[in-house]
């Protein structure tokens, strides 16, 4: 597969007090990517303002989304977005959905959300106001209109329907997120269910997917196998199990895009401890 890596060293969507470590994480991964196949999105230095959206640092998040979309529009091959916080996936998945729609009117993009968290809060339900906990809900039409439609025309900007989403490895949902998952009928596969990669493939087949976007928040991995995440949750996926699931999906479905997010090493030097695991994930995505 011909891939282009789009590095987005954003931190503004994170709710962590150590959010700027995400810059070091993105740069560490970038250092091991082929330079000729890598593009870098320029991220604003400032935190940004909420602009009465209920999303902290919204002005910067919106600017990052627009800049990411511009780079993706010019990127050849299949884009692999490297964050930064999970907020980078708003532009990446919107781009993937548009590519799928242009390819065929019968295309049906499914999104596998490998993440310890569902990221399904709205600005009203979020306990933190951090966009990385709202990004998937924004793609489902529950985000600020100003993000989905910067022109101000008032579109809700629905990119995905609930039936197009599979939550894989999620194990820490807020009450409002759990209620939404139940009401919307979103498929969920617990880490134990992913021990057999066929379970994920079967869920995607049942969704009617013709192609897939794979989102990987590194906190989906069990904390015993990765250090550089800001919101670790116990009982996660072993790296080998995650890699096997990715490969099983890729063997069955075309990959329209992917994202790897939330790498936040304690120091730039500490990044080396987690890079072998991250590069195994990169390899599974592109080979």
XYZ file of C-alpha atoms in Angstrom:
287
model
C 0.000 0.000 0.000
C 1.239 3.478 -0.880
C 0.890 5.608 2.259
C 1.506 9.221 3.192
C 2.097 10.033 6.835
C 0.485 13.288 7.954
C 1.953 14.387 11.291
C -0.215 16.749 13.347
C 1.605 17.676 16.594
C -1.474 19.122 18.243
C -2.099 19.318 21.980
C -4.983 21.755 22.205
C -7.671 19.064 22.205
C -6.247 17.277 25.226
C -7.619 17.605 28.737
C -4.310 16.731 30.373
C -2.215 19.228 32.305
C 0.738 17.659 30.474
C -0.825 18.008 27.039
C 2.247 19.522 25.411
C 4.007 16.173 25.769
C 1.936 15.198 22.747
C 4.215 17.397 20.645
C 7.220 15.340 21.726
C 5.313 12.149 20.968
C 4.399 13.207 17.443
C 7.948 14.316 16.752
C 9.367 11.050 18.092
C 7.178 9.004 15.754
C 7.960 11.332 12.877
C 11.664 10.656 13.372
C 11.136 6.998 12.433
C 8.943 7.630 9.387
C 10.250 7.891 5.809
C 10.852 11.597 5.238
C 9.831 11.504 1.579
C 6.410 10.112 2.509
C 5.762 12.450 5.432
C 3.903 15.757 5.586
C 3.652 17.959 8.677
C 0.661 20.131 9.547
C 1.550 23.492 11.062
C -0.148 23.729 14.449
C -0.841 27.098 16.139
C 1.399 27.788 19.108
C -1.361 29.404 21.164
C -3.937 27.561 23.233
C -6.880 29.300 21.564
C -10.264 30.438 22.888
C -13.509 28.570 23.460
C -15.594 31.168 21.564
C -18.678 30.149 23.589
C -18.730 26.671 22.021
C -18.240 24.684 25.211
C -14.986 23.336 23.759
C -11.769 24.508 25.367
C -9.259 26.026 22.905
C -11.837 25.816 20.135
C -10.307 28.473 17.892
C -7.031 26.553 17.657
C -8.804 23.210 17.210
C -10.799 24.628 14.311
C -7.671 26.068 12.703
C -5.875 22.725 13.063
C -8.792 20.894 11.439
C -8.751 23.242 8.457
C -4.970 23.001 8.091
C -5.114 19.208 8.304
C -7.812 19.027 5.645
C -5.679 21.160 3.342
C -2.674 18.847 3.718
C -4.813 15.725 3.289
C -6.284 17.111 0.087
C -2.798 17.150 -1.449
C -1.486 13.916 0.087
C -1.001 11.005 -2.336
C -1.841 7.443 -1.426
C -3.577 6.379 1.767
C -3.137 8.904 4.586
C -1.912 7.731 7.987
C -2.434 10.619 10.417
C -0.090 10.807 13.392
C -1.201 12.953 16.340
C -1.252 14.787 18.588
C -4.460 14.325 20.490
C -7.512 12.492 19.162
C -8.948 15.733 17.857
C -6.854 15.290 14.702
C -9.273 12.555 13.672
C -12.082 15.016 12.988
C -10.460 16.252 9.786
C -8.952 12.872 8.936
C -12.205 10.912 9.080
C -14.171 13.650 7.353
C -11.600 13.471 4.562
C -11.855 9.663 4.419
C -15.653 9.814 4.188
C -15.437 12.304 1.320
C -12.903 10.126 -0.519
C -15.136 7.075 -0.128
C -18.183 8.977 -1.412
C -16.266 10.205 -4.468
C -15.009 6.715 -5.209
C -18.458 5.159 -5.422
C -22.050 6.086 -4.557
C -22.341 2.614 -3.022
C -19.284 2.986 -0.789
C -19.853 2.509 2.917
C -17.052 3.615 5.199
C -16.811 1.999 8.628
C -14.682 3.407 11.436
C -13.008 1.156 13.966
C -12.339 3.221 17.094
C -9.516 1.461 18.949
C -9.552 3.492 22.142
C -9.902 2.981 25.876
C -12.456 5.816 25.757
C -15.461 6.325 23.506
C -14.875 10.055 22.865
C -18.641 10.445 22.517
C -19.332 13.425 24.765
C -20.985 16.571 23.517
C -19.955 20.050 24.673
C -22.911 19.873 27.058
C -22.126 16.453 28.544
C -18.334 16.666 28.655
C -16.931 16.790 32.191
C -13.698 18.365 30.942
C -14.519 20.528 27.921
C -11.605 18.828 26.102
C -12.262 18.104 22.448
C -10.395 14.800 22.405
C -13.292 13.387 24.432
C -15.861 14.705 21.936
C -14.341 14.052 18.520
C -16.241 10.891 17.584
C -19.540 12.439 18.690
C -18.716 15.505 16.574
C -18.351 13.227 13.541
C -21.759 11.776 14.403
C -23.298 15.235 14.368
C -23.052 16.164 18.049
C -20.281 18.751 17.914
C -20.232 22.532 17.586
C -21.761 23.675 14.301
C -18.900 26.159 13.978
C -16.472 23.241 13.637
C -18.501 21.251 11.117
C -19.384 24.345 9.111
C -16.899 27.229 9.523
C -18.773 29.148 6.799
C -21.632 29.724 9.212
C -24.299 28.255 6.940
C -25.656 26.240 9.847
C -25.057 22.637 8.730
C -24.908 20.053 11.508
C -22.095 18.312 9.634
C -23.033 14.653 10.132
C -20.123 12.611 8.758
C -20.942 9.200 10.225
C -24.035 7.299 11.269
C -23.859 5.154 14.433
C -24.072 1.955 12.367
C -20.760 2.877 10.724
C -18.843 2.824 14.027
C -17.315 -0.026 15.999
C -15.885 0.794 19.423
C -12.991 -1.609 19.907
C -11.323 -1.987 23.284
C -13.294 0.777 25.020
C -13.551 0.286 28.764
C -13.931 3.736 30.351
C -17.146 5.477 29.297
C -18.825 8.403 30.995
C -22.495 7.876 31.876
C -23.695 10.113 29.040
C -21.515 8.223 26.572
C -22.815 4.846 27.732
C -26.392 6.074 27.375
C -25.700 7.311 23.849
C -24.052 4.024 22.842
C -27.107 2.100 24.038
C -29.611 4.453 22.420
C -27.749 4.665 19.106
C -26.961 0.950 18.933
C -23.231 1.437 18.408
C -21.319 -1.829 18.253
C -18.839 -2.374 21.095
C -16.176 -5.046 21.403
C -14.461 -5.355 24.774
C -10.748 -6.168 24.930
C -11.553 -9.786 25.787
C -13.743 -10.101 22.671
C -10.877 -8.894 20.494
C -8.764 -11.898 21.470
C -10.208 -13.408 18.302
C -9.714 -10.920 15.420
C -12.589 -12.584 13.575
C -15.027 -10.909 15.970
C -14.025 -7.492 14.670
C -14.164 -8.601 11.041
C -17.643 -10.034 11.624
C -18.828 -6.751 13.173
C -17.573 -4.812 10.175
C -19.165 -7.248 7.758
C -22.472 -6.901 9.590
C -22.231 -3.113 9.236
C -22.152 -3.421 5.446
C -18.712 -1.839 5.260
C -16.958 -1.683 1.918
C -13.885 0.119 3.317
C -12.496 1.017 6.702
C -10.804 3.804 8.651
C -8.775 2.618 11.660
C -8.355 4.973 14.614
C -5.751 3.922 17.188
C -5.524 5.845 20.435
C -2.514 4.285 22.137
C -4.360 4.114 25.445
C -6.298 1.170 24.016
C -3.133 -0.795 24.817
C -2.775 -2.307 28.268
C -0.723 0.029 30.513
C 1.658 -2.824 31.208
C 2.849 -2.599 27.598
C 3.040 1.163 27.033
C 4.157 4.059 29.219
C 3.640 7.207 27.164
C -0.112 7.753 27.459
C -1.847 10.365 29.567
C -5.069 8.530 30.418
C -4.149 4.857 30.933
C -6.897 2.384 31.715
C -6.283 -1.130 33.060
C -7.180 -4.351 31.255
C -6.401 -3.105 27.763
C -5.233 -4.847 24.612
C -1.808 -6.436 24.363
C 0.127 -4.942 21.458
C 0.200 -8.308 19.683
C -3.590 -8.555 19.905
C -4.037 -5.040 18.522
C -1.685 -5.759 15.642
C -3.491 -9.003 14.863
C -6.848 -7.222 14.782
C -5.507 -4.537 12.438
C -4.057 -7.138 10.096
C -7.293 -9.130 10.066
C -9.269 -6.037 9.077
C -6.758 -5.117 6.390
C -6.915 -8.597 4.895
C -10.677 -8.279 4.494
C -11.311 -4.582 3.742
C -9.618 -1.769 1.818
C -8.081 0.834 4.120
C -9.192 4.399 3.354
C -7.111 5.935 6.146
C -5.868 5.535 9.677
C -4.766 7.538 12.678
C -2.387 6.948 15.584
C -2.893 9.370 18.448
C -2.145 10.339 22.047
C 1.531 9.404 22.337
C 2.825 11.536 25.214
C 6.191 10.310 26.524
C 7.302 11.707 29.879
C 10.423 13.118 28.195
C 11.670 13.107 24.599
C 14.311 10.596 25.674
C 11.681 8.263 27.177
C 9.920 7.977 23.822
C 12.379 5.302 22.723
C 10.856 2.852 25.193
C 7.481 2.851 23.428
C 8.529 3.349 19.815
C 8.999 -0.363 19.026
C 5.342 -1.018 19.896
C 4.161 2.024 17.938
C 6.204 1.043 14.892
C 4.664 -2.438 14.997
C 1.267 -0.741 14.708
C 2.487 1.461 11.858
C 3.801 -1.610 10.061
C 0.455 -3.414 10.435
C -1.346 -0.408 8.969
C 0.803 -0.002 5.868
C 1.795 -3.563 4.926
